Each structure stands twice: as C-alpha cells, then as structure tokens.
Short mmCIF file of C-alpha atoms in Angstrom, two decimals:
data_model
loop_
_atom_site.label_atom_id
_atom_site.label_comp_id
_atom_site.label_asym_id
_atom_site.label_seq_id
_atom_site.Cartn_x
_atom_site.Cartn_y
_atom_site.Cartn_z
CA UNK A 453 0.01 -0.03 -0.01
CA UNK A 454 1.38 3.41 -0.91
CA UNK A 455 -0.54 6.25 0.74
CA UNK A 456 0.91 9.70 0.97
CA UNK A 457 -0.03 12.76 3.05
CA UNK A 458 -0.12 16.22 1.51
CA UNK A 459 -0.35 19.00 4.01
CA UNK A 460 1.46 21.70 6.04
CA UNK A 461 4.61 20.57 7.79
CA UNK A 462 5.05 17.28 6.00
CA UNK A 463 8.45 15.71 6.32
CA UNK A 464 10.30 12.94 4.59
CA UNK A 465 12.33 9.84 5.30
CA UNK A 466 14.57 7.93 2.91
CA UNK A 467 13.33 4.50 1.91
CA UNK A 468 14.85 1.88 -0.36
CA UNK A 469 13.12 -0.97 -2.26
CA UNK A 470 14.52 -3.57 -4.59
CA UNK A 471 13.09 -5.25 -7.70
CA UNK A 472 12.57 -8.92 -6.87
CA UNK A 473 12.87 -10.71 -10.19
CA UNK A 474 13.42 -10.36 -13.95
CA UNK A 475 15.89 -8.27 -15.94
CA UNK A 476 16.07 -5.61 -13.27
CA UNK A 477 16.40 -8.08 -10.39
CA UNK A 478 18.20 -6.59 -7.38
CA UNK A 479 18.16 -3.02 -8.70
CA UNK A 480 17.52 -0.47 -5.92
CA UNK A 481 15.04 2.30 -5.96
CA UNK A 482 15.60 5.05 -3.38
CA UNK A 483 13.01 7.66 -2.42
CA UNK A 484 12.47 10.34 0.10
CA UNK A 485 8.88 9.93 1.21
CA UNK A 486 6.49 10.93 3.89
CA UNK A 487 6.64 8.31 6.71
CA UNK A 488 2.93 7.59 6.28
CA UNK A 489 3.74 6.23 2.85
CA UNK A 490 4.54 2.49 2.84
CA UNK A 491 5.67 0.83 -0.35
CA UNK A 492 4.13 -2.52 -1.12
CA UNK A 493 5.95 -5.11 0.98
CA UNK A 494 8.27 -7.42 -0.89
CA UNK A 495 6.32 -10.50 0.22
CA UNK A 496 3.18 -9.02 -1.21
CA UNK A 497 4.89 -8.07 -4.46
CA UNK A 498 6.27 -11.56 -4.78
CA UNK A 499 2.81 -13.00 -4.29
CA UNK A 500 1.19 -10.53 -6.72
CA UNK A 501 3.49 -11.39 -9.60
CA UNK A 502 3.48 -15.13 -8.79
CA UNK A 503 -0.29 -15.14 -9.14
CA UNK A 504 -0.20 -13.00 -12.34
CA UNK A 505 2.28 -15.43 -13.86
CA UNK A 506 5.74 -15.30 -15.32
CA UNK A 507 4.88 -14.17 -18.86
CA UNK A 508 3.94 -10.54 -19.44
CA UNK A 509 4.64 -10.60 -23.22
CA UNK A 510 2.04 -8.48 -25.03
CA UNK A 511 0.44 -7.25 -21.79
CA UNK A 512 0.39 -3.62 -20.64
CA UNK A 513 0.69 -2.82 -16.93
CA UNK A 514 -0.79 0.25 -15.23
CA UNK A 515 0.56 1.19 -11.80
CA UNK A 516 -2.25 3.46 -10.52
CA UNK A 517 -1.29 5.58 -7.51
CA UNK A 518 2.30 4.50 -8.33
CA UNK A 519 4.04 6.01 -5.25
CA UNK A 520 7.63 4.65 -5.47
CA UNK A 521 6.77 2.88 -8.74
CA UNK A 522 8.20 -0.38 -7.52
CA UNK A 523 5.27 -2.40 -8.74
CA UNK A 524 5.60 -0.92 -12.19
CA UNK A 525 9.30 -1.58 -12.32
CA UNK A 526 8.62 -5.12 -11.24
CA UNK A 527 6.23 -5.41 -14.28
CA UNK A 528 8.90 -3.98 -16.61
CA UNK A 529 11.45 -6.36 -15.17
CA UNK A 530 9.20 -9.35 -15.89
CA UNK A 531 8.44 -8.38 -19.51
CA UNK A 532 5.42 -6.16 -19.62
CA UNK A 533 5.09 -4.68 -23.09
CA UNK A 534 4.49 -1.20 -21.70
CA UNK A 535 4.10 0.10 -18.14
CA UNK A 536 2.34 3.34 -17.25
CA UNK A 537 2.95 4.96 -13.88
CA UNK A 538 0.13 7.27 -12.68
CA UNK A 539 1.26 9.51 -9.82
CA UNK A 540 0.01 12.96 -8.85
CA UNK A 541 2.91 13.92 -6.58
CA UNK A 542 5.35 15.78 -8.85
CA UNK A 543 8.47 14.88 -6.88
CA UNK A 544 7.65 11.20 -6.79
CA UNK A 545 6.85 11.29 -10.54
CA UNK A 546 10.24 12.88 -11.21
CA UNK A 547 12.06 10.22 -9.30
CA UNK A 548 10.28 7.45 -11.21
CA UNK A 549 11.30 9.26 -14.45
CA UNK A 550 14.86 9.33 -13.21
CA UNK A 551 14.93 5.61 -12.54
CA UNK A 552 13.33 4.84 -15.92
CA UNK A 553 16.32 6.59 -17.52
CA UNK A 554 18.83 5.03 -15.05
CA UNK A 555 17.57 1.49 -15.83
CA UNK A 556 17.53 2.28 -19.60
CA UNK A 557 13.90 1.25 -19.96
CA UNK A 558 12.45 4.40 -21.46
CA UNK A 559 10.91 2.41 -24.29
CA UNK A 560 8.99 0.35 -21.71
CA UNK A 561 7.89 2.89 -19.11
CA UNK A 562 5.89 6.12 -19.12
CA UNK A 563 4.96 8.43 -16.28
CA UNK A 564 1.73 10.41 -16.16
CA UNK A 565 1.87 13.03 -13.37
CA UNK A 566 -1.82 13.68 -12.73
CA UNK A 567 -4.75 12.88 -10.44
CA UNK A 568 -5.48 9.21 -10.89
CA UNK A 569 -9.26 9.63 -10.70
CA UNK A 570 -9.31 12.20 -13.52
CA UNK A 571 -6.90 10.14 -15.54
CA UNK A 572 -9.05 6.97 -15.19
CA UNK A 573 -12.13 8.80 -16.30
CA UNK A 574 -10.40 9.85 -19.57
CA UNK A 575 -8.41 6.66 -20.08
CA UNK A 576 -8.70 4.96 -23.46
CA UNK A 577 -7.80 1.29 -23.14
CA UNK A 578 -5.14 -0.40 -25.17
CA UNK A 579 -6.09 -3.04 -27.78
CA UNK A 580 -4.22 -5.74 -25.89
CA UNK A 581 -5.00 -7.19 -22.50
CA UNK A 582 -3.94 -5.12 -19.52
CA UNK A 583 -3.15 -5.49 -15.83
CA UNK A 584 -4.43 -2.60 -13.73
CA UNK A 585 -2.86 -2.40 -10.25
CA UNK A 586 -4.64 0.00 -7.89
CA UNK A 587 -3.09 0.93 -4.58
CA UNK A 588 -4.75 4.13 -3.38
CA UNK A 589 -3.79 6.21 -0.32
CA UNK A 590 -5.41 5.04 2.85
CA UNK A 591 -7.33 8.25 3.27
CA UNK A 592 -9.14 7.62 -0.05
CA UNK A 593 -10.90 4.64 1.44
CA UNK A 594 -12.53 7.03 3.93
CA UNK A 595 -12.95 10.22 1.91
CA UNK A 596 -13.15 9.08 -1.72
CA UNK A 597 -14.59 5.57 -1.64
CA UNK A 598 -17.33 6.41 -4.11
CA UNK A 599 -14.74 7.83 -6.52
CA UNK A 600 -12.58 4.82 -6.05
CA UNK A 601 -15.45 2.45 -6.78
CA UNK A 602 -16.35 4.46 -9.87
CA UNK A 603 -12.75 4.15 -11.03
CA UNK A 604 -12.87 0.37 -10.54
CA UNK A 605 -16.14 0.09 -12.49
CA UNK A 606 -14.68 2.21 -15.25
CA UNK A 607 -11.70 -0.10 -15.62
CA UNK A 608 -13.90 -3.20 -15.52
CA UNK A 609 -16.00 -1.76 -18.36
CA UNK A 610 -13.18 -0.54 -20.51
CA UNK A 611 -10.49 -3.22 -20.33
CA UNK A 612 -10.18 -5.89 -23.01
CA UNK A 613 -11.18 -9.49 -22.26
CA UNK A 614 -8.42 -11.39 -20.49
CA UNK A 615 -7.44 -8.31 -18.49
CA UNK A 616 -6.94 -8.24 -14.71
CA UNK A 617 -7.81 -5.58 -12.22
CA UNK A 618 -5.96 -5.85 -8.89
CA UNK A 619 -6.75 -3.74 -5.83
CA UNK A 620 -4.47 -3.67 -2.79
CA UNK A 621 -6.36 -3.06 0.44
CA UNK A 622 -5.82 -3.56 4.22
CA UNK A 623 -7.89 -5.89 6.38
CA UNK A 624 -8.03 -3.11 9.05
CA UNK A 625 -9.91 -0.81 6.61
CA UNK A 626 -13.57 -1.84 6.24
CA UNK A 627 -14.69 -0.97 2.71
CA UNK A 628 -17.26 -3.66 1.97
CA UNK A 629 -17.39 -5.55 -1.29
CA UNK A 630 -15.64 -4.14 -4.34
CA UNK A 631 -17.76 -3.45 -7.44
CA UNK A 632 -18.58 -6.47 -9.61
CA UNK A 633 -21.43 -5.57 -11.94
CA UNK A 634 -20.53 -8.42 -14.28
CA UNK A 635 -20.75 -10.97 -11.52
CA UNK A 636 -17.32 -12.33 -12.19
CA UNK A 637 -16.29 -12.29 -8.51
CA UNK A 638 -13.17 -11.12 -6.74
CA UNK A 639 -10.45 -13.48 -5.57
CA UNK A 640 -9.10 -12.22 -2.24
CA UNK A 641 -5.60 -13.19 -1.05
CA UNK A 642 -4.43 -12.16 2.42
CA UNK A 643 -0.85 -11.50 3.57
CA UNK A 644 -0.87 -10.30 7.11
CA UNK A 645 -2.87 -7.05 7.14
CA UNK A 646 -2.38 -6.62 3.38
CA UNK A 647 -4.94 -7.93 0.91
CA UNK A 648 -4.81 -8.36 -2.85
CA UNK A 649 -8.16 -8.57 -4.65
CA UNK A 650 -8.12 -9.92 -8.21
CA UNK A 651 -10.84 -9.45 -10.85
CA UNK A 652 -10.54 -10.99 -14.32
CA UNK A 653 -12.49 -10.01 -17.38
CA UNK A 654 -13.44 -13.31 -18.91
CA UNK A 655 -12.56 -14.26 -22.47
CA UNK A 656 -13.50 -17.82 -23.43
CA UNK A 657 -11.11 -17.71 -26.42
CA UNK A 658 -8.00 -16.51 -24.57
CA UNK A 659 -5.70 -18.05 -21.97
CA UNK A 660 -6.12 -16.55 -18.44
CA UNK A 661 -3.88 -13.62 -17.49
CA UNK A 662 -3.18 -15.15 -14.13
CA UNK A 663 -1.32 -18.39 -13.49
CA UNK A 664 -3.50 -19.51 -10.55
CA UNK A 665 -7.27 -20.13 -10.68
CA UNK A 666 -9.58 -17.25 -9.67
CA UNK A 667 -12.43 -17.65 -7.16
CA UNK A 668 -10.77 -20.46 -5.23
CA UNK A 669 -10.27 -20.41 -1.49
CA UNK A 670 -8.21 -17.40 -0.37
CA UNK A 671 -4.69 -18.16 0.88
CA UNK A 672 -3.12 -16.63 3.90
#
C-alpha cells in the first residue's frame, strides 16, 4: 500500500526498495517519502507477480497511485510490453522518471503526473489485455470511496477480455465488497494485514492472464 499525506509541515524519510525478479532483479530504488507512505511489502509483491504469472509478453501494466513505482518496475522487469505509472505527486513522478532513465527502460515505461481519478475517467484502453494495479492512499478509502469504486467500475467496463484488475487493500480498513457488476467475482488473497483482490474480465477464447485459478479459497 502506498498512501501519501499532502499538508502543512510534512516531512520525509529515505526509503529503499529492490526489484525482486526479472531483468532488473536486485536493482535499488531510493526515495524520500512521507513516513505515512509504505511501499508494497516485498512479500506481497512476490505474491502478486506469482499469481499473475511469469509471462507478461504483449500485456500492458498500469501502476495506478504509483508512489515509489516499484510495482511498475517489477512489471517492466518481468517483460510487460508497456508500463504506465500514474502518480500525482510531482516529486515522486520525477524520481520514477529518473529511474526509468537510469535503468535504460524508457521504451517500456511512461509516467503520467496527474490525479489518478481524472486520468481513469479519460483513459482509453489499449487493444491488448492489460493489468491494472490500484493501490490508493489510505485516506481515499475514507474520503473518496465512491470515486474509487467508480474508477474500478470504469476499468472493468473498458479493459479488454483477459485483463486483470488488482486492488491492494488492508484488512483493518472496512470498505465492503468491491464493485462487480458483471458478476465475475473477486479472488481475495491475504498477507498479514495486506490484501490483494483480483478481478478477471473473462474471455473464453484466450488463456487466463493469471497463473493461478480465480475464485478459489483465499490463501493466507
């Protein structure tokens, strides 16, 4: 989960995360962030990409509320055809841009510095299957839950068949059931207080975009 706090008197701490696997394995990403911002734990990232599978060829990845961008870099490292980082904080977006250049993956990564909700409302989906990873600030679950649910519904409606929408939540934050107008169902995986919820847009003619079955019993 990568929440951030914008306000008077905010201060920063230096944090470091590493890419777990793929062509960028072991590469460090260093940020100065507000202490309320917690990058997705390595264990959760490993679980996320294990469930999504090892092959990202031909699949676009969208890191919504990118924060440190570590999830997007993990997708690039594992072969995503194109990764888009959406982050409204200008300083964080600049750092992501810097690491895209440092890792020499400018042809694979693109940063959009804007409000994620406005971006999602205007988003035109790619022609290929996509993976949408949504990790909003904690405060949005309290103050912007309706907007968040509208964003999720918009992605569910727009993405191509075979696409996956993943939402990272926390068990301590009661938000109820995520939107599922199509009746597909969410697969919930729990890792301590962190939860990953997976939704797949069915395509009977295409292989699944995740390597593990959806709608089975959640793991812990």
